[in-house]
Amino acid sequence: MPDEVPAAPRAAPVEGAIDRSHAGEAAPATAFKDASGKAVTIARFAGKPVLVNLWATWCAPCVKELPSLDVLAGAQANIAVIAVSQDQDGMAKVGPFVARGGYRHLPPYLDTESGLSFALGANLPTTVLYDAKGRELWRVAGGRDWASAESRALFAGL
């Protein structure tokens, strides 16, 4: 029997760049919580595209991109933009952080067990766009200016 050649590893994505290597994959069914503690999944937002941002209060690139993500959420009514904190301290830390930041379009969601990060094989920050049927279109590893013209163009036609 000939030696098997191992599959080539996926190339590491360029920080802030669009990565389509997971396109077509279904959104994970991993539950996270809304601000009231109710369990939700990405499927709850089905019927329109969903942009999921994984972040934490201790993550400098996450904190840097949140204001532009809030601007995007306010400008893109046709897309559900959800920011899911991976902070283990939950709402005790995230609630005041969101209030201090004045984020008007990003209600806090919590994933204190980092289930979404594990399900996606993602580090922070990571942002994933799913179509209305819950299939991944692309993802971005690392921070990005979501209010830039280049970023806004990514959502044209959705």
PDB file of C-alpha atoms in Angstrom:
ATOM      1  CA  MET A   1       0.000   0.000   0.000  1.00  0.00           C
ATOM      2  CA  PRO A   2       1.511   3.377  -0.971  1.00  0.00           C
ATOM      3  CA  ASP A   3       2.204   5.940   1.710  1.00  0.00           C
ATOM      4  CA  GLU A   4      -0.657   8.344   2.244  1.00  0.00           C
ATOM      5  CA  VAL A   5       0.078  11.987   1.750  1.00  0.00           C
ATOM      6  CA  PRO A   6      -1.400  14.097   4.532  1.00  0.00           C
ATOM      7  CA  ALA A   7      -3.843  16.794   3.519  1.00  0.00           C
ATOM      8  CA  ALA A   8      -2.311  20.221   3.220  1.00  0.00           C
ATOM      9  CA  PRO A   9      -3.155  22.404   6.209  1.00  0.00           C
ATOM     10  CA  ARG A  10      -5.320  25.446   5.615  1.00  0.00           C
ATOM     11  CA  ALA A  11      -3.292  28.569   5.225  1.00  0.00           C
ATOM     12  CA  ALA A  12      -3.595  30.977   8.127  1.00  0.00           C
ATOM     13  CA  PRO A  13      -5.898  33.842   7.177  1.00  0.00           C
ATOM     14  CA  VAL A  14      -4.462  37.310   6.803  1.00  0.00           C
ATOM     15  CA  GLU A  15      -5.633  39.466   9.700  1.00  0.00           C
ATOM     16  CA  GLY A  16      -8.641  41.559   8.723  1.00  0.00           C
ATOM     17  CA  ALA A  17      -8.949  39.897   5.292  1.00  0.00           C
ATOM     18  CA  ILE A  18     -12.001  38.116   3.940  1.00  0.00           C
ATOM     19  CA  ASP A  19     -11.638  34.334   4.261  1.00  0.00           C
ATOM     20  CA  ARG A  20     -14.017  32.247   2.127  1.00  0.00           C
ATOM     21  CA  SER A  21     -12.439  28.872   2.964  1.00  0.00           C
ATOM     22  CA  HIS A  22     -15.441  27.913   5.130  1.00  0.00           C
ATOM     23  CA  ALA A  23     -18.098  29.084   2.638  1.00  0.00           C
ATOM     24  CA  GLY A  24     -21.163  26.850   2.621  1.00  0.00           C
ATOM     25  CA  GLU A  25     -20.634  25.451   6.120  1.00  0.00           C
ATOM     26  CA  ALA A  26     -23.707  25.512   8.352  1.00  0.00           C
ATOM     27  CA  ALA A  27     -23.793  27.845  11.329  1.00  0.00           C
ATOM     28  CA  PRO A  28     -23.070  26.008  14.560  1.00  0.00           C
ATOM     29  CA  ALA A  29     -26.069  25.110  16.723  1.00  0.00           C
ATOM     30  CA  THR A  30     -24.130  26.173  19.815  1.00  0.00           C
ATOM     31  CA  ALA A  31     -26.274  28.122  22.253  1.00  0.00           C
ATOM     32  CA  PHE A  32     -25.294  31.454  23.790  1.00  0.00           C
ATOM     33  CA  LYS A  33     -27.352  33.841  25.927  1.00  0.00           C
ATOM     34  CA  ASP A  34     -29.059  37.158  25.443  1.00  0.00           C
ATOM     35  CA  ALA A  35     -28.837  39.905  28.085  1.00  0.00           C
ATOM     36  CA  SER A  36     -31.729  38.391  30.047  1.00  0.00           C
ATOM     37  CA  GLY A  37     -30.016  34.993  30.208  1.00  0.00           C
ATOM     38  CA  LYS A  38     -32.260  33.301  27.630  1.00  0.00           C
ATOM     39  CA  ALA A  39     -30.505  30.716  25.430  1.00  0.00           C
ATOM     40  CA  VAL A  40     -30.388  31.585  21.723  1.00  0.00           C
ATOM     41  CA  THR A  41     -28.632  30.235  18.650  1.00  0.00           C
ATOM     42  CA  ILE A  42     -27.676  31.764  15.330  1.00  0.00           C
ATOM     43  CA  ALA A  43     -30.693  29.959  13.826  1.00  0.00           C
ATOM     44  CA  ARG A  44     -32.943  32.381  15.768  1.00  0.00           C
ATOM     45  CA  PHE A  45     -31.953  35.056  13.262  1.00  0.00           C
ATOM     46  CA  ALA A  46     -32.733  32.940  10.166  1.00  0.00           C
ATOM     47  CA  GLY A  47     -34.528  34.634   7.310  1.00  0.00           C
ATOM     48  CA  LYS A  48     -31.969  37.420   6.886  1.00  0.00           C
ATOM     49  CA  PRO A  49     -28.180  37.466   6.728  1.00  0.00           C
ATOM     50  CA  VAL A  50     -26.477  37.347  10.132  1.00  0.00           C
ATOM     51  CA  LEU A  51     -23.116  38.872  10.960  1.00  0.00           C
ATOM     52  CA  VAL A  52     -21.731  37.245  14.121  1.00  0.00           C
ATOM     53  CA  ASN A  53     -18.843  38.953  15.901  1.00  0.00           C
ATOM     54  CA  LEU A  54     -16.968  37.115  18.653  1.00  0.00           C
ATOM     55  CA  TRP A  55     -15.286  39.521  21.059  1.00  0.00           C
ATOM     56  CA  ALA A  56     -14.253  40.101  24.673  1.00  0.00           C
ATOM     57  CA  THR A  57     -13.675  43.128  26.879  1.00  0.00           C
ATOM     58  CA  TRP A  58     -10.033  42.121  27.427  1.00  0.00           C
ATOM     59  CA  CYS A  59      -9.289  41.788  23.677  1.00  0.00           C
ATOM     60  CA  ALA A  60      -7.722  45.037  22.380  1.00  0.00           C
ATOM     61  CA  PRO A  61      -8.532  44.472  18.659  1.00  0.00           C
ATOM     62  CA  CYS A  62     -12.097  43.522  19.649  1.00  0.00           C
ATOM     63  CA  VAL A  63     -12.579  46.715  21.639  1.00  0.00           C
ATOM     64  CA  LYS A  64     -11.077  48.777  18.811  1.00  0.00           C
ATOM     65  CA  GLU A  65     -13.508  47.415  16.200  1.00  0.00           C
ATOM     66  CA  LEU A  66     -16.711  47.544  18.306  1.00  0.00           C
ATOM     67  CA  PRO A  67     -17.558  51.202  17.535  1.00  0.00           C
ATOM     68  CA  SER A  68     -17.396  50.559  13.786  1.00  0.00           C
ATOM     69  CA  LEU A  69     -19.435  47.374  14.227  1.00  0.00           C
ATOM     70  CA  ASP A  70     -22.074  49.432  16.063  1.00  0.00           C
ATOM     71  CA  VAL A  71     -22.140  51.905  13.153  1.00  0.00           C
ATOM     72  CA  LEU A  72     -22.567  49.014  10.709  1.00  0.00           C
ATOM     73  CA  ALA A  73     -25.389  47.518  12.796  1.00  0.00           C
ATOM     74  CA  GLY A  74     -27.217  50.856  12.739  1.00  0.00           C
ATOM     75  CA  ALA A  75     -26.773  51.279   8.991  1.00  0.00           C
ATOM     76  CA  GLN A  76     -27.609  47.736   7.810  1.00  0.00           C
ATOM     77  CA  ALA A  77     -31.252  47.043   8.697  1.00  0.00           C
ATOM     78  CA  ASN A  78     -31.284  44.099   6.270  1.00  0.00           C
ATOM     79  CA  ILE A  79     -28.625  42.246   8.306  1.00  0.00           C
ATOM     80  CA  ALA A  80     -28.780  41.006  11.889  1.00  0.00           C
ATOM     81  CA  VAL A  81     -25.520  42.091  13.513  1.00  0.00           C
ATOM     82  CA  ILE A  82     -24.849  40.261  16.762  1.00  0.00           C
ATOM     83  CA  ALA A  83     -21.806  40.711  18.960  1.00  0.00           C
ATOM     84  CA  VAL A  84     -21.266  37.726  21.244  1.00  0.00           C
ATOM     85  CA  SER A  85     -18.946  38.333  24.185  1.00  0.00           C
ATOM     86  CA  GLN A  86     -16.665  35.485  25.186  1.00  0.00           C
ATOM     87  CA  ASP A  87     -16.029  37.036  28.631  1.00  0.00           C
ATOM     88  CA  GLN A  88     -16.272  34.467  31.415  1.00  0.00           C
ATOM     89  CA  ASP A  89     -17.555  37.084  33.879  1.00  0.00           C
ATOM     90  CA  GLY A  90     -20.753  37.427  31.854  1.00  0.00           C
ATOM     91  CA  MET A  91     -23.138  40.347  32.137  1.00  0.00           C
ATOM     92  CA  ALA A  92     -21.473  41.652  35.320  1.00  0.00           C
ATOM     93  CA  LYS A  93     -18.575  42.813  33.154  1.00  0.00           C
ATOM     94  CA  VAL A  94     -20.134  43.065  29.690  1.00  0.00           C
ATOM     95  CA  GLY A  95     -23.229  45.099  30.661  1.00  0.00           C
ATOM     96  CA  PRO A  96     -21.281  48.051  32.121  1.00  0.00           C
ATOM     97  CA  PHE A  97     -18.719  47.834  29.305  1.00  0.00           C
ATOM     98  CA  VAL A  98     -21.444  48.110  26.627  1.00  0.00           C
ATOM     99  CA  ALA A  99     -23.140  50.947  28.540  1.00  0.00           C
ATOM    100  CA  ARG A 100     -19.866  52.906  28.857  1.00  0.00           C
ATOM    101  CA  GLY A 101     -19.186  52.409  25.146  1.00  0.00           C
ATOM    102  CA  GLY A 102     -22.595  53.822  24.215  1.00  0.00           C
ATOM    103  CA  TYR A 103     -23.256  51.002  21.746  1.00  0.00           C
ATOM    104  CA  ARG A 104     -26.826  51.654  20.639  1.00  0.00           C
ATOM    105  CA  HIS A 105     -27.136  48.945  17.967  1.00  0.00           C
ATOM    106  CA  LEU A 106     -25.292  46.034  19.581  1.00  0.00           C
ATOM    107  CA  PRO A 107     -27.309  44.401  22.337  1.00  0.00           C
ATOM    108  CA  PRO A 108     -25.015  42.208  24.404  1.00  0.00           C
ATOM    109  CA  TYR A 109     -24.960  38.462  23.880  1.00  0.00           C
ATOM    110  CA  LEU A 110     -22.872  36.203  26.082  1.00  0.00           C
ATOM    111  CA  ASP A 111     -20.982  32.980  25.539  1.00  0.00           C
ATOM    112  CA  THR A 112     -19.190  32.525  28.865  1.00  0.00           C
ATOM    113  CA  GLU A 113     -18.085  28.998  27.913  1.00  0.00           C
ATOM    114  CA  SER A 114     -16.594  30.169  24.562  1.00  0.00           C
ATOM    115  CA  GLY A 115     -18.684  27.527  22.781  1.00  0.00           C
ATOM    116  CA  LEU A 116     -18.954  29.535  19.556  1.00  0.00           C
ATOM    117  CA  SER A 117     -15.210  30.140  19.444  1.00  0.00           C
ATOM    118  CA  PHE A 118     -14.586  26.407  19.817  1.00  0.00           C
ATOM    119  CA  ALA A 119     -17.299  25.450  17.298  1.00  0.00           C
ATOM    120  CA  LEU A 120     -15.845  27.845  14.724  1.00  0.00           C
ATOM    121  CA  GLY A 121     -12.213  27.100  15.526  1.00  0.00           C
ATOM    122  CA  ALA A 122     -11.815  30.837  15.944  1.00  0.00           C
ATOM    123  CA  ASN A 123      -9.675  33.223  17.951  1.00  0.00           C
ATOM    124  CA  LEU A 124     -10.774  36.707  18.943  1.00  0.00           C
ATOM    125  CA  PRO A 125     -11.907  38.768  17.276  1.00  0.00           C
ATOM    126  CA  THR A 126     -13.589  36.765  14.549  1.00  0.00           C
ATOM    127  CA  THR A 127     -16.571  37.900  12.507  1.00  0.00           C
ATOM    128  CA  VAL A 128     -18.611  35.512  10.354  1.00  0.00           C
ATOM    129  CA  LEU A 129     -21.317  36.348   7.802  1.00  0.00           C
ATOM    130  CA  TYR A 130     -24.076  33.774   7.306  1.00  0.00           C
ATOM    131  CA  ASP A 131     -26.686  33.934   4.575  1.00  0.00           C
ATOM    132  CA  ALA A 132     -30.420  33.899   5.356  1.00  0.00           C
ATOM    133  CA  LYS A 133     -30.359  30.076   5.409  1.00  0.00           C
ATOM    134  CA  GLY A 134     -27.504  29.877   7.929  1.00  0.00           C
ATOM    135  CA  ARG A 135     -24.661  29.001   5.548  1.00  0.00           C
ATOM    136  CA  GLU A 136     -21.342  30.731   5.971  1.00  0.00           C
ATOM    137  CA  LEU A 137     -20.410  33.197   3.236  1.00  0.00           C
ATOM    138  CA  TRP A 138     -17.111  34.454   4.667  1.00  0.00           C
ATOM    139  CA  ARG A 139     -15.257  35.273   7.857  1.00  0.00           C
ATOM    140  CA  VAL A 140     -12.686  37.734   9.084  1.00  0.00           C
ATOM    141  CA  ALA A 141     -10.078  36.846  11.700  1.00  0.00           C
ATOM    142  CA  GLY A 142      -8.726  39.891  13.483  1.00  0.00           C
ATOM    143  CA  GLY A 143      -9.945  43.443  13.717  1.00  0.00           C
ATOM    144  CA  ARG A 144     -11.495  45.403  10.889  1.00  0.00           C
ATOM    145  CA  ASP A 145     -13.036  48.832  10.357  1.00  0.00           C
ATOM    146  CA  TRP A 146     -16.634  47.773   9.708  1.00  0.00           C
ATOM    147  CA  ALA A 147     -17.737  51.329   8.894  1.00  0.00           C
ATOM    148  CA  SER A 148     -15.251  51.729   6.030  1.00  0.00           C
ATOM    149  CA  ALA A 149     -16.425  51.937   2.413  1.00  0.00           C
ATOM    150  CA  GLU A 150     -14.557  48.691   1.680  1.00  0.00           C
ATOM    151  CA  SER A 151     -16.427  46.891   4.491  1.00  0.00           C
ATOM    152  CA  ARG A 152     -19.810  48.382   3.571  1.00  0.00           C
ATOM    153  CA  ALA A 153     -19.319  47.119   0.003  1.00  0.00           C
ATOM    154  CA  LEU A 154     -19.185  43.553   1.355  1.00  0.00           C
ATOM    155  CA  PHE A 155     -22.885  43.814   2.216  1.00  0.00           C
ATOM    156  CA  ALA A 156     -24.109  45.254  -1.087  1.00  0.00           C
ATOM    157  CA  GLY A 157     -26.792  43.084  -2.609  1.00  0.00           C
ATOM    158  CA  LEU A 158     -27.624  41.137   0.545  1.00  0.00           C
TER     159      LEU A 158
END
